[in-house]
Amino acid sequence: MHFANVYLADAFRGDPCTWYLVSFLLDSTVGLLFIWIGLKLSQMIITRYRWSILSFGEYGTPPEIRKWLAQSLLYMLVMLITKIFITLIMQFNFWDQVRQIILYPIKDPQVEIAVVMFIVPLVVNTIIFWVVDNFLKKSIKETNVYNPKYRPIHNESDAEFILDERNQTAY
């Protein structure tokens, strides 16, 4: 997304720094919503047709690289479609006014670059990584099947019970 935003910022007329910021903020808001919708739709289709290889967060036991790769490619496809959608949204004329307002208070070009390329992305990406991670991973409640091997251990007697169930001895 970063490289797409840098390229697109240069492609639009006006100050590339503010275009980058507008594109980044759209990716982080409207784009995130679009990704969420895309992932929910893809999971509905995957469930309907039982394409388990594409079920996000499920990699098998032991984990299989092809499942991870297939899920990653699907996610990248959703992101590509999202970026195209965001680029189309940026074609509306009102972004010229938004662009002028966003960084108007900042007069120093060095501060503008620091805000646009470091401070805003650091804060927003932290939030986005957390949100997207929650989109992709299966919640514990959805995948929790009784399995003593993975049951939380609260005290030593629990550990001994689990070891006894597997006919192992405690050390």
Short mmCIF file of C-alpha atoms in Angstrom, two decimals:
data_model
loop_
_atom_site.label_atom_id
_atom_site.label_comp_id
_atom_site.label_asym_id
_atom_site.label_seq_id
_atom_site.Cartn_x
_atom_site.Cartn_y
_atom_site.Cartn_z
CA MET A 1 0.00 0.00 0.00
CA HIS A 2 2.82 2.37 0.86
CA PHE A 3 4.42 2.14 -2.58
CA ALA A 4 1.03 2.49 -4.26
CA ASN A 5 0.36 5.62 -2.17
CA VAL A 6 3.77 7.09 -3.05
CA TYR A 7 3.18 6.43 -6.75
CA LEU A 8 -0.36 7.80 -6.69
CA ALA A 9 0.66 10.88 -4.70
CA ASP A 10 3.07 11.75 -7.48
CA ALA A 11 0.46 11.00 -10.17
CA PHE A 12 -2.11 13.49 -8.81
CA ARG A 13 -1.78 17.24 -9.32
CA GLY A 14 -0.76 19.42 -6.40
CA ASP A 15 1.44 18.68 -3.40
CA PRO A 16 2.39 14.98 -3.36
CA CYS A 17 2.84 15.05 0.42
CA THR A 18 -0.78 15.94 1.09
CA TRP A 19 -2.02 13.54 -1.60
CA TYR A 20 -0.07 10.78 0.09
CA LEU A 21 -1.69 11.66 3.41
CA VAL A 22 -5.20 11.76 1.91
CA SER A 23 -4.67 8.40 0.23
CA PHE A 24 -3.19 6.90 3.39
CA LEU A 25 -6.07 8.13 5.55
CA LEU A 26 -8.64 6.83 3.05
CA ASP A 27 -6.89 3.45 3.07
CA SER A 28 -7.01 3.50 6.86
CA THR A 29 -10.72 4.29 7.12
CA VAL A 30 -12.81 3.56 4.04
CA GLY A 31 -10.22 1.04 2.85
CA LEU A 32 -10.29 -0.83 6.14
CA LEU A 33 -14.07 -1.06 5.96
CA PHE A 34 -13.82 -2.27 2.36
CA ILE A 35 -11.22 -4.90 3.38
CA TRP A 36 -13.48 -6.07 6.21
CA ILE A 37 -16.42 -6.43 3.79
CA GLY A 38 -14.17 -8.21 1.26
CA LEU A 39 -12.91 -10.65 3.87
CA LYS A 40 -16.40 -11.36 5.20
CA LEU A 41 -17.71 -11.95 1.66
CA SER A 42 -14.77 -14.18 0.77
CA GLN A 43 -15.25 -16.22 3.95
CA MET A 44 -18.95 -16.69 3.15
CA ILE A 45 -18.00 -17.99 -0.31
CA ILE A 46 -15.21 -20.15 1.11
CA THR A 47 -17.58 -21.67 3.67
CA ARG A 48 -20.29 -22.28 1.06
CA TYR A 49 -17.94 -24.08 -1.32
CA ARG A 50 -15.85 -25.66 1.47
CA TRP A 51 -12.52 -24.30 0.26
CA SER A 52 -10.80 -24.97 3.58
CA ILE A 53 -7.40 -23.99 2.22
CA LEU A 54 -8.65 -20.37 2.12
CA SER A 55 -10.22 -20.28 5.58
CA PHE A 56 -8.30 -17.44 7.26
CA GLY A 57 -6.29 -18.40 10.31
CA GLU A 58 -6.50 -22.14 9.71
CA TYR A 59 -3.14 -23.51 8.58
CA GLY A 60 -3.47 -27.16 9.60
CA THR A 61 -1.58 -29.24 12.14
CA PRO A 62 1.27 -29.07 11.47
CA PRO A 63 0.96 -25.72 9.66
CA GLU A 64 1.07 -26.01 5.87
CA ILE A 65 2.85 -23.35 3.83
CA ARG A 66 0.42 -23.72 0.91
CA LYS A 67 -2.55 -22.82 3.14
CA TRP A 68 -0.73 -19.77 4.47
CA LEU A 69 0.31 -18.77 0.95
CA ALA A 70 -3.22 -19.21 -0.48
CA GLN A 71 -4.70 -17.13 2.36
CA SER A 72 -2.02 -14.46 1.90
CA LEU A 73 -2.71 -14.26 -1.83
CA LEU A 74 -6.44 -13.92 -1.21
CA TYR A 75 -5.78 -11.13 1.29
CA MET A 76 -3.51 -9.36 -1.21
CA LEU A 77 -6.23 -9.63 -3.86
CA VAL A 78 -8.73 -8.02 -1.48
CA MET A 79 -6.17 -5.27 -0.77
CA LEU A 80 -5.57 -4.68 -4.49
CA ILE A 81 -9.30 -4.34 -5.16
CA THR A 82 -9.51 -1.98 -2.18
CA LYS A 83 -6.68 0.19 -3.54
CA ILE A 84 -8.39 0.43 -6.91
CA PHE A 85 -11.61 1.46 -5.13
CA ILE A 86 -9.76 4.11 -3.07
CA THR A 87 -8.03 5.45 -6.19
CA LEU A 88 -11.43 5.85 -7.86
CA ILE A 89 -12.75 7.70 -4.79
CA MET A 90 -9.78 10.08 -4.99
CA GLN A 91 -10.89 11.17 -8.46
CA PHE A 92 -13.71 13.28 -6.99
CA ASN A 93 -13.05 17.03 -7.15
CA PHE A 94 -13.74 17.79 -3.48
CA TRP A 95 -10.39 16.24 -2.50
CA ASP A 96 -8.70 19.42 -3.75
CA GLN A 97 -10.30 21.34 -0.87
CA VAL A 98 -9.62 18.54 1.62
CA ARG A 99 -6.01 18.45 0.47
CA GLN A 100 -5.64 22.18 1.11
CA ILE A 101 -7.16 21.99 4.61
CA ILE A 102 -5.33 18.94 5.97
CA LEU A 103 -1.81 20.30 6.25
CA TYR A 104 -2.59 24.03 6.09
CA PRO A 105 -1.37 24.75 9.65
CA ILE A 106 2.06 23.21 8.96
CA LYS A 107 4.35 25.65 7.17
CA ASP A 108 7.74 23.95 7.61
CA PRO A 109 8.31 21.33 4.86
CA GLN A 110 10.49 19.21 7.18
CA VAL A 111 7.74 19.04 9.81
CA GLU A 112 5.19 18.25 7.08
CA ILE A 113 7.28 15.31 5.90
CA ALA A 114 7.74 14.06 9.47
CA VAL A 115 3.99 14.25 10.15
CA VAL A 116 2.96 12.69 6.83
CA MET A 117 5.61 9.99 6.53
CA PHE A 118 6.28 9.08 10.17
CA ILE A 119 3.92 10.30 12.90
CA VAL A 120 0.53 9.73 11.24
CA PRO A 121 1.51 6.34 9.71
CA LEU A 122 3.01 5.13 13.00
CA VAL A 123 -0.16 5.84 14.97
CA VAL A 124 -2.63 4.77 12.28
CA ASN A 125 -0.71 1.62 11.27
CA THR A 126 -0.56 0.48 14.88
CA ILE A 127 -4.35 0.67 15.04
CA ILE A 128 -4.81 -0.92 11.62
CA PHE A 129 -2.47 -3.86 12.33
CA TRP A 130 -4.45 -4.62 15.47
CA VAL A 131 -7.80 -4.39 13.65
CA VAL A 132 -6.71 -6.43 10.62
CA ASP A 133 -5.15 -9.08 12.86
CA ASN A 134 -8.51 -9.46 14.54
CA PHE A 135 -10.15 -9.83 11.12
CA LEU A 136 -7.81 -12.60 10.08
CA LYS A 137 -7.31 -14.77 13.11
CA LYS A 138 -9.90 -17.18 14.30
CA SER A 139 -11.13 -16.36 17.75
CA ILE A 140 -10.38 -18.90 20.45
CA LYS A 141 -14.09 -19.37 21.07
CA GLU A 142 -14.71 -20.42 17.45
CA THR A 143 -11.92 -23.00 17.34
CA ASN A 144 -11.83 -24.27 20.94
CA VAL A 145 -12.35 -28.02 20.84
CA TYR A 146 -11.67 -30.00 23.99
CA ASN A 147 -8.13 -31.17 23.75
CA PRO A 148 -6.23 -31.75 27.02
CA LYS A 149 -2.97 -31.15 25.21
CA TYR A 150 -3.89 -27.48 24.72
CA ARG A 151 -5.94 -26.90 27.87
CA PRO A 152 -4.61 -24.04 30.04
CA ILE A 153 -2.72 -25.18 33.11
CA HIS A 154 -3.70 -23.31 36.26
CA ASN A 155 -1.71 -25.23 38.86
CA GLU A 156 0.58 -28.23 39.22
CA SER A 157 -2.26 -30.73 39.82
CA ASP A 158 -3.69 -29.77 36.40
CA ALA A 159 -0.30 -30.47 34.83
CA GLU A 160 -0.09 -33.87 36.53
CA PHE A 161 -3.64 -34.72 35.39
CA ILE A 162 -2.81 -33.85 31.79
CA LEU A 163 0.40 -35.88 31.91
CA ASP A 164 -1.46 -38.84 33.45
CA GLU A 165 -4.08 -38.67 30.66
CA ARG A 166 -1.30 -39.17 28.15
CA ASN A 167 0.26 -41.99 30.20
CA GLN A 168 3.37 -39.95 30.78
CA THR A 169 5.16 -39.37 34.03
CA ALA A 170 5.95 -35.99 35.49
CA TYR A 171 9.59 -34.98 35.85
#
